Tab-separated table of C-alpha atoms in Angstrom:
chain	number	residue	atom	x	y	z
Z	1	SER	CA	2.990	-0.638	-13.166
Z	2	GLN	CA	6.195	1.038	-12.061
Z	3	GLN	CA	5.738	4.072	-9.880
Z	4	GLY	CA	9.051	5.727	-10.217
Z	5	GLU	CA	12.584	5.787	-11.345
Z	6	GLU	CA	15.774	5.499	-9.417
Z	7	ASP	CA	18.993	6.983	-10.566
Z	8	PRO	CA	21.602	6.078	-11.098
Z	9	GLN	CA	20.722	2.577	-12.248
Z	10	ALA	CA	24.182	1.446	-11.244
Z	11	LEU	CA	26.744	2.980	-8.925
Z	12	SER	CA	30.293	1.835	-8.228
Z	13	ILE	CA	32.298	3.381	-5.392
Z	14	GLN	CA	35.197	2.660	-3.094
Z	15	GLU	CA	34.853	1.733	0.555
Z	16	GLY	CA	34.610	4.788	2.727
Z	17	GLU	CA	32.938	6.918	0.098
Z	18	ASN	CA	29.358	8.078	0.320
Z	19	ALA	CA	26.679	6.715	-1.987
Z	20	THR	CA	23.659	8.731	-3.019
Z	21	MET	CA	20.679	7.250	-4.783
Z	22	ASN	CA	17.679	9.169	-5.996
Z	23	CYS	CA	14.105	8.145	-6.531
Z	24	SER	CA	11.295	9.949	-8.293
Z	25	TYR	CA	7.651	9.035	-8.241
Z	26	LYS	CA	4.530	10.126	-10.028
Z	27	THR	CA	1.538	10.306	-7.729
Z	28	SER	CA	0.698	11.567	-4.259
Z	29	ILE	CA	1.921	9.284	-1.512
Z	30	ASN	CA	1.331	8.495	2.132
Z	31	ASN	CA	4.857	7.310	2.710
Z	32	LEU	CA	7.981	6.218	0.899
Z	33	GLN	CA	10.102	3.277	1.907
Z	34	TRP	CA	13.608	2.205	0.969
Z	35	TYR	CA	14.569	-1.435	0.731
Z	36	ARG	CA	17.753	-3.308	0.121
Z	37	GLN	CA	18.090	-6.596	-1.726
Z	38	ASN	CA	21.161	-8.753	-1.933
Z	39	SER	CA	21.469	-10.736	-5.133
Z	40	GLY	CA	18.831	-13.452	-5.319
Z	41	ARG	CA	17.551	-12.769	-1.829
Z	42	GLY	CA	14.530	-11.190	-0.186
Z	43	LEU	CA	14.040	-7.541	0.663
Z	44	VAL	CA	15.270	-5.888	3.808
Z	45	HIS	CA	13.408	-2.819	4.991
Z	46	LEU	CA	15.748	0.124	5.580
Z	47	ILE	CA	13.672	3.151	6.390
Z	48	LEU	CA	10.175	4.617	6.044
Z	49	ILE	CA	9.590	8.324	5.623
Z	50	ARG	CA	6.109	9.772	5.769
Z	51	SER	CA	4.789	12.389	3.401
Z	52	ASN	CA	4.888	15.047	6.142
Z	53	GLU	CA	8.548	14.356	6.925
Z	54	ARG	CA	11.468	15.866	5.087
Z	55	GLU	CA	14.440	13.969	6.420
Z	56	LYS	CA	15.127	10.861	8.430
Z	57	HIS	CA	18.245	9.178	9.723
Z	58	SER	CA	19.048	5.618	10.665
Z	59	GLY	CA	22.657	4.786	11.422
Z	60	ARG	CA	24.669	5.484	8.283
Z	61	LEU	CA	21.507	6.071	6.263
Z	62	ARG	CA	19.961	9.427	5.556
Z	63	VAL	CA	16.751	9.747	3.585
Z	64	THR	CA	15.197	12.946	2.305
Z	65	LEU	CA	11.786	13.484	0.821
Z	66	ASP	CA	10.639	16.384	-1.329
Z	67	THR	CA	6.946	15.977	-2.030
Z	68	SER	CA	6.847	19.111	-4.180
Z	69	LYS	CA	9.334	17.514	-6.549
Z	70	LYS	CA	8.045	14.004	-5.929
Z	71	SER	CA	11.511	12.778	-5.179
Z	72	SER	CA	13.529	11.131	-2.453
Z	73	SER	CA	17.185	10.395	-1.902
Z	74	LEU	CA	19.021	7.763	0.065
Z	75	LEU	CA	22.511	8.571	1.298
Z	76	ILE	CA	24.758	5.852	2.660
Z	77	THR	CA	27.756	7.341	4.403
Z	78	ALA	CA	31.149	5.690	4.851
Z	79	SER	CA	30.149	2.800	2.631
Z	80	ARG	CA	31.387	-0.730	3.193
Z	81	ALA	CA	31.801	-3.682	0.871
Z	82	ALA	CA	28.855	-5.278	2.688
Z	83	ASP	CA	26.623	-2.460	1.418
Z	84	THR	CA	26.883	-3.953	-2.068
Z	85	ALA	CA	23.291	-4.683	-3.055
Z	86	SER	CA	20.341	-3.358	-5.016
Z	87	TYR	CA	18.359	-0.561	-3.424
Z	88	PHE	CA	14.719	0.135	-4.177
Z	89	CYS	CA	12.363	2.884	-3.232
Z	90	ALA	CA	8.700	2.040	-2.910
Z	91	THR	CA	5.610	4.126	-2.399
Z	92	ASP	CA	2.069	3.396	-1.326
Z	93	ALA	CA	0.587	5.432	-4.086
Z	94	ARG	CA	-3.039	4.692	-3.415
Z	95	GLN	CA	-5.192	4.517	-0.281
Z	96	ALA	CA	-3.247	3.743	2.859
Z	97	GLY	CA	-2.714	0.052	3.425
Z	98	THR	CA	-2.464	-1.022	-0.157
Z	99	ALA	CA	0.498	-2.442	-1.943
Z	100	LEU	CA	3.825	-0.792	-2.503
Z	101	ILE	CA	4.849	0.259	-5.959
Z	102	PHE	CA	8.538	-0.138	-6.581
Z	103	GLY	CA	11.027	1.883	-8.539
Z	104	LYS	CA	13.478	0.190	-10.855
Z	105	GLY	CA	16.274	0.150	-8.324
Z	106	THR	CA	19.905	1.150	-8.082
Z	107	THR	CA	22.607	-1.484	-8.049
Z	108	LEU	CA	25.382	-0.398	-5.716
Z	109	SER	CA	28.813	-1.955	-5.848
Z	110	VAL	CA	31.308	-1.061	-3.127
Z	111	SER	CA	34.832	-2.245	-3.673
Z	112	SER	CA	37.444	-2.563	-0.972
V	1	GLY	CA	10.260	-7.379	14.548
V	2	ALA	CA	7.634	-8.677	12.195
V	3	VAL	CA	8.541	-11.780	10.272
V	4	VAL	CA	7.047	-13.080	7.091
V	5	SER	CA	8.001	-16.517	5.844
V	6	GLN	CA	7.586	-18.247	2.532
V	7	HIS	CA	7.663	-21.880	1.569
V	8	PRO	CA	9.228	-23.335	-0.423
V	9	SER	CA	12.289	-21.176	-0.953
V	10	ARG	CA	13.044	-22.836	-4.250
V	11	VAL	CA	11.099	-25.110	-6.533
V	12	ILE	CA	11.788	-26.748	-9.853
V	13	CYS	CA	8.888	-28.257	-11.737
V	14	LYS	CA	7.970	-29.601	-15.130
V	15	SER	CA	5.966	-27.559	-17.584
V	16	GLY	CA	2.245	-28.119	-17.103
V	17	THR	CA	2.324	-28.798	-13.395
V	18	SER	CA	0.948	-26.559	-10.674
V	19	VAL	CA	2.999	-25.093	-7.871
V	20	LYS	CA	1.749	-23.748	-4.542
V	21	ILE	CA	3.666	-21.115	-2.622
V	22	GLU	CA	2.811	-20.283	0.970
V	23	CYS	CA	3.225	-16.943	2.692
V	24	ARG	CA	2.874	-16.731	6.451
V	25	SER	CA	2.987	-13.852	8.882
V	26	LEU	CA	4.682	-15.384	11.903
V	27	ASP	CA	4.038	-12.947	14.706
V	28	PHE	CA	1.155	-10.813	13.569
V	29	GLN	CA	-2.181	-11.105	11.844
V	30	ALA	CA	-2.434	-9.780	8.335
V	31	THR	CA	-5.826	-9.190	6.790
V	32	THR	CA	-4.037	-8.153	3.625
V	33	MET	CA	-0.988	-9.660	1.987
V	34	PHE	CA	0.614	-8.809	-1.310
V	35	TRP	CA	2.223	-10.922	-3.997
V	36	TYR	CA	5.016	-9.644	-6.206
V	37	ARG	CA	7.039	-11.125	-9.035
V	38	GLN	CA	10.594	-10.224	-9.865
V	39	PHE	CA	12.450	-11.172	-13.018
V	40	PRO	CA	16.270	-11.261	-13.036
V	41	LYS	CA	17.867	-7.861	-12.656
V	42	LYS	CA	14.450	-6.224	-12.602
V	43	SER	CA	12.331	-4.596	-9.947
V	44	LEU	CA	9.359	-6.040	-8.128
V	45	MET	CA	6.040	-5.961	-9.897
V	46	LEU	CA	2.837	-6.196	-7.914
V	47	MET	CA	0.725	-9.144	-9.000
V	48	ALA	CA	-2.188	-9.118	-6.616
V	49	THR	CA	-3.532	-8.135	-3.242
V	50	SER	CA	-4.668	-11.050	-1.124
V	51	ASN	CA	-7.602	-10.299	1.180
V	52	GLU	CA	-8.494	-12.585	4.069
V	53	GLY	CA	-11.931	-14.034	3.583
V	54	SER	CA	-12.563	-12.495	0.181
V	55	LYS	CA	-11.345	-12.592	-3.387
V	56	ALA	CA	-7.938	-11.341	-4.313
V	57	THR	CA	-7.501	-8.172	-6.330
V	58	TYR	CA	-5.326	-8.683	-9.371
V	59	GLU	CA	-3.243	-6.106	-11.167
V	60	GLN	CA	-3.832	-5.411	-14.811
V	61	GLY	CA	-2.308	-8.064	-17.007
V	62	VAL	CA	-2.149	-10.729	-14.299
V	63	GLU	CA	-4.370	-13.709	-15.059
V	64	LYS	CA	-6.418	-14.664	-12.040
V	65	ASP	CA	-7.027	-18.176	-13.349
V	66	LYS	CA	-3.324	-18.636	-13.831
V	67	PHE	CA	-2.264	-17.328	-10.439
V	68	LEU	CA	-4.750	-18.553	-7.861
V	69	ILE	CA	-4.640	-16.800	-4.511
V	70	ASN	CA	-6.241	-18.080	-1.332
V	71	HIS	CA	-6.127	-16.153	1.940
V	72	ALA	CA	-7.858	-18.583	4.225
V	73	SER	CA	-6.613	-17.269	7.560
V	74	LEU	CA	-5.152	-14.126	9.063
V	75	THR	CA	-1.657	-15.554	8.895
V	76	LEU	CA	-1.591	-17.484	5.640
V	77	SER	CA	-1.921	-16.637	1.966
V	78	THR	CA	-1.140	-19.063	-0.827
V	79	LEU	CA	-0.284	-18.439	-4.457
V	80	THR	CA	-0.773	-21.325	-6.865
V	81	VAL	CA	0.806	-21.090	-10.283
V	82	THR	CA	-1.390	-23.327	-12.389
V	83	SER	CA	-0.163	-25.179	-15.455
V	84	ALA	CA	3.221	-23.549	-15.101
V	85	HIS	CA	5.278	-22.767	-18.184
V	86	PRO	CA	8.926	-21.733	-18.537
V	87	GLU	CA	7.923	-18.076	-18.837
V	88	ASP	CA	6.474	-18.305	-15.321
V	89	SER	CA	9.977	-18.901	-13.988
V	90	SER	CA	10.626	-16.017	-11.645
V	91	PHE	CA	11.196	-14.918	-8.070
V	92	TYR	CA	7.889	-14.626	-6.204
V	93	ILE	CA	7.787	-12.522	-3.049
V	94	CYS	CA	4.982	-11.849	-0.611
V	95	SER	CA	4.610	-9.054	1.910
V	96	ALA	CA	2.367	-7.942	4.740
V	97	ASN	CA	2.152	-5.156	7.271
V	98	ARG	CA	0.928	-4.979	10.840
V	99	GLN	CA	-1.055	-1.838	10.349
V	100	ILE	CA	-2.317	0.236	7.494
V	101	GLY	CA	0.296	2.676	6.256
V	102	GLU	CA	3.127	1.129	8.220
V	103	THR	CA	6.254	-0.743	7.200
V	104	GLN	CA	5.699	-3.663	4.893
V	105	TYR	CA	7.633	-6.784	5.683
V	106	PHE	CA	8.690	-9.070	2.917
V	107	GLY	CA	9.109	-12.799	2.844
V	108	PRO	CA	12.435	-14.253	1.696
V	109	GLY	CA	10.983	-15.106	-1.698
V	110	THR	CA	10.422	-18.292	-3.678
V	111	ARG	CA	12.451	-18.985	-6.768
V	112	LEU	CA	10.442	-20.924	-9.313
V	113	LEU	CA	12.073	-22.648	-12.254
V	114	VAL	CA	9.812	-24.311	-14.763
V	115	LEU	CA	11.525	-26.723	-17.128
């Protein structure tokens, strides 16, 4: 079953602009992870934020987590054409160590 | 960093045949691995949890006799799609993590096309 929803489903921006993607989920979590997937390829782990964290940075990525609203956001600053991909949030919604449940994803297109 | 591999990366088979997909954790031991399926332009859907030395746990709606999972060692899980049909054509991805609650690492995926 799908845990959450990302919005927007699709996002088109110009190089240099910032891209913000949101993710909502339904149940209590231990952590939330963001992944990137290029078309037809495997997943690349971007960042993990734990339920007791509110914000995390990694390079041009900034992730926030609001457990009261059961939502997270991924911000990519100064986007590049190479950032074009699908982005998924995933939560471990059950006991720690079990599988991730994925949102529907946001398809980001960055044009130069 | 942790690496998870899958083999084969792509397979084309005739309807009615069985296909085995391997998932290996290359630099760590994984007592638990996970199998996902992804249809075009869709998200990943969890199929089953593969447990080393015991039976796999299947998600609702996933036929265990159709998708056979064997986790015979701490570094290898296999998914066998039995009597494959065109509707089984999909992208199959496995994952594993070093420790409970930590980052999950995904294999590169196996694209299955059943003719």
